[in-house]
Short mmCIF file of C-alpha atoms in Angstrom, two decimals:
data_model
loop_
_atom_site.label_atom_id
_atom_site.label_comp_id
_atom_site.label_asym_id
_atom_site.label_seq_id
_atom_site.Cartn_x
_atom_site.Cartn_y
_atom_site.Cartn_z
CA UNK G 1 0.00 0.00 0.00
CA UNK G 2 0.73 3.30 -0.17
CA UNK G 3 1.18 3.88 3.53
CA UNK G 4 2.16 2.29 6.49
CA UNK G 5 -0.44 0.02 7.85
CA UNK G 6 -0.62 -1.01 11.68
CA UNK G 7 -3.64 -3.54 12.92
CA UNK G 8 -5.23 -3.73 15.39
CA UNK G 9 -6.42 -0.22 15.36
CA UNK G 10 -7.78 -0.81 18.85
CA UNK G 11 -7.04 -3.46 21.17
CA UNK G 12 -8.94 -4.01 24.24
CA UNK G 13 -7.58 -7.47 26.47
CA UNK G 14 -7.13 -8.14 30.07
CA UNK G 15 -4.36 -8.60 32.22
CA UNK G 16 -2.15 -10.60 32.22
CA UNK G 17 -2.70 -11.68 28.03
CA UNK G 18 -0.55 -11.73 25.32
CA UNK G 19 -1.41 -9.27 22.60
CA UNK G 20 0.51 -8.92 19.16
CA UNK G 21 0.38 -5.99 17.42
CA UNK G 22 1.10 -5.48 13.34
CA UNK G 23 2.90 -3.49 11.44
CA UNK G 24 2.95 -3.18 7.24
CA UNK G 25 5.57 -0.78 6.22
CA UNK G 26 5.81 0.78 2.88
CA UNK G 27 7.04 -0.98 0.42
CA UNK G 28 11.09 -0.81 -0.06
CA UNK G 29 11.67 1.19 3.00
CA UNK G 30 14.98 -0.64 4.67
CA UNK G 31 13.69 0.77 7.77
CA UNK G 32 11.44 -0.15 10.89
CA UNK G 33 10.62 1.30 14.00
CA UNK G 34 8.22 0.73 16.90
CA UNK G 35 7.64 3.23 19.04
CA UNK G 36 4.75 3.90 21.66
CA UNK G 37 2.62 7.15 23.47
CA UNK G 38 1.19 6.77 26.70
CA UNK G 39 -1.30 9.44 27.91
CA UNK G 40 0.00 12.38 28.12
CA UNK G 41 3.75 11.59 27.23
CA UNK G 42 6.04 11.83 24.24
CA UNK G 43 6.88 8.92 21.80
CA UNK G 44 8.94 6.54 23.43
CA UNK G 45 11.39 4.17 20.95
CA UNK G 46 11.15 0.41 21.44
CA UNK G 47 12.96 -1.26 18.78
CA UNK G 48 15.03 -0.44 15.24
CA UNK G 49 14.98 -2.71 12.50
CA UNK G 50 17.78 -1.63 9.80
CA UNK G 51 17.63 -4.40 7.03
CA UNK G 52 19.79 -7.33 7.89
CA UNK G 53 21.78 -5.57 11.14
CA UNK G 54 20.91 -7.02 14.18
CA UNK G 55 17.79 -4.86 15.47
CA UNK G 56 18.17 -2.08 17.95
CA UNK G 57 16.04 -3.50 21.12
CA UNK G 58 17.36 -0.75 23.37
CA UNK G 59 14.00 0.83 24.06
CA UNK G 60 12.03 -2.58 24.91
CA UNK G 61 10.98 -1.53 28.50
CA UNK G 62 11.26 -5.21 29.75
CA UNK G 63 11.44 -8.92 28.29
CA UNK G 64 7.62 -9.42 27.60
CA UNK G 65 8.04 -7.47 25.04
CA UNK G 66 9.33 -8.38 21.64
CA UNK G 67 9.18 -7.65 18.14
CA UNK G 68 10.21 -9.55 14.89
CA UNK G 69 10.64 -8.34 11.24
CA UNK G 70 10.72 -10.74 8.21
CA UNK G 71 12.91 -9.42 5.64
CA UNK G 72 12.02 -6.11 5.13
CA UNK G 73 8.29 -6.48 5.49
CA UNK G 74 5.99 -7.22 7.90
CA UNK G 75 6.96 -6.75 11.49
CA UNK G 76 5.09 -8.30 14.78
CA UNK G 77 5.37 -6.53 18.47
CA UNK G 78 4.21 -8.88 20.80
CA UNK G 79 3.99 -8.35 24.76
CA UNK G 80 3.05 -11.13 27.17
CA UNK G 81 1.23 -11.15 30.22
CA UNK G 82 0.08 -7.52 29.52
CA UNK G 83 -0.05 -4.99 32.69
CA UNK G 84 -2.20 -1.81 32.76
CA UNK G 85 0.64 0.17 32.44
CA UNK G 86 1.30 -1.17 28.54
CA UNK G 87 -1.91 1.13 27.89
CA UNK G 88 -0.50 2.98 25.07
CA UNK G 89 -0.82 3.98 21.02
CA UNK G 90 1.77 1.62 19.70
CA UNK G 91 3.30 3.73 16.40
CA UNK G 92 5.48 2.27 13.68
CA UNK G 93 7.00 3.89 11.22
CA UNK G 94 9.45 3.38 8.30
CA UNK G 95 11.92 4.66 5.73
CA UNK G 96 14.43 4.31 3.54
CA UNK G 97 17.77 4.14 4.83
CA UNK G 98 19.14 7.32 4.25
CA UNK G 99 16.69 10.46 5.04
CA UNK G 100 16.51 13.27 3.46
CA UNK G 101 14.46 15.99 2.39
CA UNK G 102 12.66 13.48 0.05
CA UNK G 103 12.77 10.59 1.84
CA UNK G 104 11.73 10.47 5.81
CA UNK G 105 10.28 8.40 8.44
CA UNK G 106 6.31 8.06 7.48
CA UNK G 107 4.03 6.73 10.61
CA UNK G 108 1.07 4.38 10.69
CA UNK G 109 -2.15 5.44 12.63
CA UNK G 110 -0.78 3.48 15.60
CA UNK G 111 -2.63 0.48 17.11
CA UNK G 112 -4.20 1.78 20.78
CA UNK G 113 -3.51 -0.97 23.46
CA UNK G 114 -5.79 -0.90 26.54
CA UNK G 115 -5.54 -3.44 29.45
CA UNK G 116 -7.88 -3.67 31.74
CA UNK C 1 19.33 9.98 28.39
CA UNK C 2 17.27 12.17 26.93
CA UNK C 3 19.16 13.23 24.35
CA UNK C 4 16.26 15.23 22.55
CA UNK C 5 14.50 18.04 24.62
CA UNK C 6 11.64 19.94 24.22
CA UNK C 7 11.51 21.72 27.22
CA UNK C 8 8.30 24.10 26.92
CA UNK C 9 5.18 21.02 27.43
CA UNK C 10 2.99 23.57 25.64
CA UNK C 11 2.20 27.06 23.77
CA UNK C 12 -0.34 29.09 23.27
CA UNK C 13 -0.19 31.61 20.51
CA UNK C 14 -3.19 33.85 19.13
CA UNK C 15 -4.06 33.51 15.11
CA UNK C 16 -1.78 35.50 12.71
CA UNK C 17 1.15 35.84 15.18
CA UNK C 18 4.45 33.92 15.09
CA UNK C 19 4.90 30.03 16.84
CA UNK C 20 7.96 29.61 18.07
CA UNK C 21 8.74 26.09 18.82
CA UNK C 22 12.04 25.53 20.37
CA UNK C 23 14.35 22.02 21.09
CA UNK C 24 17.57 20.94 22.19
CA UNK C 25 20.10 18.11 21.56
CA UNK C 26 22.95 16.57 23.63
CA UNK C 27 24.37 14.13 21.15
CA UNK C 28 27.19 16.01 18.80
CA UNK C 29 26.75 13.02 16.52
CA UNK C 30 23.15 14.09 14.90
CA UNK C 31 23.22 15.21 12.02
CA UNK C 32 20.09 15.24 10.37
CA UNK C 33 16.98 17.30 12.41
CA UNK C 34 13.09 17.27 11.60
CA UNK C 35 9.81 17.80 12.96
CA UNK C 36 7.07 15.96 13.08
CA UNK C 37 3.68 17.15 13.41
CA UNK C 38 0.89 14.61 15.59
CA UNK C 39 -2.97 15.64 15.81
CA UNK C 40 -5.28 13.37 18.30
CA UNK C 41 -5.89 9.70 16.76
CA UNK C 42 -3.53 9.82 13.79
CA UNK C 43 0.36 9.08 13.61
CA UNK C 44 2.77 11.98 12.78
CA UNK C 45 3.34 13.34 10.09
CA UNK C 46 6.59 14.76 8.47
CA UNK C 47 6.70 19.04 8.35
CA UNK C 48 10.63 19.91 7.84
CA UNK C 49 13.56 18.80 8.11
CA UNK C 50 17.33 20.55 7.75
CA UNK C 51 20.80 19.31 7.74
CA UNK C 52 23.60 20.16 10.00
CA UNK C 53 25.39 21.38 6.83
CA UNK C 54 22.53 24.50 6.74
CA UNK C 55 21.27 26.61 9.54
CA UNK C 56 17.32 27.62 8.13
CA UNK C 57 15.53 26.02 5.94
CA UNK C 58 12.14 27.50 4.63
CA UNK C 59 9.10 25.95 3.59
CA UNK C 60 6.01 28.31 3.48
CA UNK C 61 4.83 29.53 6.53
CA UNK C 62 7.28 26.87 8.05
CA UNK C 63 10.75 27.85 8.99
CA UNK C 64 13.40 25.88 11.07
CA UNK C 65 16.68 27.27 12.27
CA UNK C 66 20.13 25.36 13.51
CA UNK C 67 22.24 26.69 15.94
CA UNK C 68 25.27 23.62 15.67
CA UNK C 69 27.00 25.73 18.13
CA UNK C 70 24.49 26.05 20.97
CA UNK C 71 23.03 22.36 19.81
CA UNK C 72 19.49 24.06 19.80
CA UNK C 73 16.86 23.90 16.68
CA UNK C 74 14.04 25.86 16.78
CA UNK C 75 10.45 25.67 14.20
CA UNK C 76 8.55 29.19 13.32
CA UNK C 77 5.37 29.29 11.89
CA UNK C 78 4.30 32.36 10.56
CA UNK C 79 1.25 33.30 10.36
CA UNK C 80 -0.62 30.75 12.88
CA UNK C 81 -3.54 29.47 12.04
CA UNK C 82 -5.96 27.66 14.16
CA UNK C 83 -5.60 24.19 12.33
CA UNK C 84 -1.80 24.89 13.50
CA UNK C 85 -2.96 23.14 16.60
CA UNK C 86 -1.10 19.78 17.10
CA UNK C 87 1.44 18.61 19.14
CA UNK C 88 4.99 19.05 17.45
CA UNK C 89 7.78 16.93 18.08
CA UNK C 90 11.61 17.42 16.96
CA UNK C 91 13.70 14.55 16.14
CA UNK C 92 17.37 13.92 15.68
CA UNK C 93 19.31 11.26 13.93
CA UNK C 94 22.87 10.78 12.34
CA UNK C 95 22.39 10.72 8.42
CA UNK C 96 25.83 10.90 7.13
CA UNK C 97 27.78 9.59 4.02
CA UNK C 98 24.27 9.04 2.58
CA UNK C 99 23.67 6.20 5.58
CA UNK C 100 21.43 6.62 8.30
CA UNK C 101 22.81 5.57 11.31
CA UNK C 102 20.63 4.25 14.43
CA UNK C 103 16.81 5.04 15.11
CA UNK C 104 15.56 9.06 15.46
CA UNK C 105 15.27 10.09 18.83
CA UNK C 106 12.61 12.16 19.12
CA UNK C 107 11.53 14.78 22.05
CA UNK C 108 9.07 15.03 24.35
CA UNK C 109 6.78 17.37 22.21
CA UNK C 110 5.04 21.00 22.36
CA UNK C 111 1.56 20.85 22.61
CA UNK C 112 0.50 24.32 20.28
CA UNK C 113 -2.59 25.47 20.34
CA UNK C 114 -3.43 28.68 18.14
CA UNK C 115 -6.77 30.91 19.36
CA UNK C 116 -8.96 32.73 16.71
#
């Protein structure tokens, strides 16, 4: 497509589920990220895909949370055994891997976690 | 480490006056500055971006300005309009030798909101 898509849009679950969250970048963009806004804050990075480098996990906030990326497509966040405070929008984004004035990091709607 | 700061949480500016949006950076290694523009329930979206090689760039009623020296960026927009209101978030990244290096760090965001 012609954007980045991200599904669920919204995600309601309990406590203490897993939830996975989807990301469809745009199409040739080397580039991945996940980032996430809780109410009220800034975005917060979680994880850098960069083609075939190792990814960038430094912003995962703890180990139930994870992400994969096949290739340079499709990319999965999961978190297990969710806790209220992974409320959040969950955004990705992507690009090419140089930026420029032509070329820069475009964001999906972001997926909006809630646990109850 | 936040290496991206926005240190004003929010502005209010009346319609047809100047926005002044204002960020800092720690990290002497970015290279590459833009800012992003979020309203509620959508991702952001791209507005301007500059290189460290300039120190204004121009883009309609959109102007950013480097200072390298005093690592400090700063976004005008001239004249506000209400549908100006967003929040606005800087970023920073290392883009040289036509490679992007690492994930963009963004700030904490400037919530603007322009009165008629």
């Amino acid at each position: 497509g012609a954007g980045v898509s991200q599904s669920p849009s919204n995600k309601v679950t309990e406590k203490g589920k897993d939830v996975e969250l989807r990301c469809d970048p745009i199409s040739g963009h080397t580039a991945l990220y996940w980032y996430r806004q809780r109410l009220g804050q800034g975005l917060e990075f979680l994880i850098y895909f960069q083609g075939n480098s190792a990814p960038d996990k430094s912003g995962l906030p703890s180990d139930r949370f994870s992400a994969e990326r096949t290739g340079e497509s499709v990319s999965t966040l999961t978190i297990q055994r969710t806790q209220q405070e992974d409320s959040a929008v969950y955004l990705c984004a992507s690009s090419f891997s140089v930026l420029s004035g032509a070329n820069v990091l475009t964001f999906g709607a972001g997926s909006r976690l809630t646990v109850l | 480490d936040q290496q991206v700061k926005q240190n004003s949480p929010s502005l209010s500016v009346q319609e047809g006056r100047i926005s002044i949006l204002n960020c800092d950076y720690t990290n002497s290694m970015f290279d590459y500055f833009l800012w992003y523009k979020k309203y509620p329930a959508e991702g952001p979206t791209f507005l301007i971006s500059i290189s460290s090689i300039k120190d204004k760039n121009e883009d309609g009623r959109f102007t950013v300005f480097l200072n390298k020296s005093a690592k400090h960026l700063s976004l005008h927009i001239v004249p506000s309009q209400p549908g100006d209101s967003a929040v606005y978030f800087c970023a920073a990244i290392r883009n040289a030798g036509g490679t992007s290096y690492g994930k963009l760090t963004f700030g904490q965001g400037t919530i603007l909101t322009v009165h008629p």
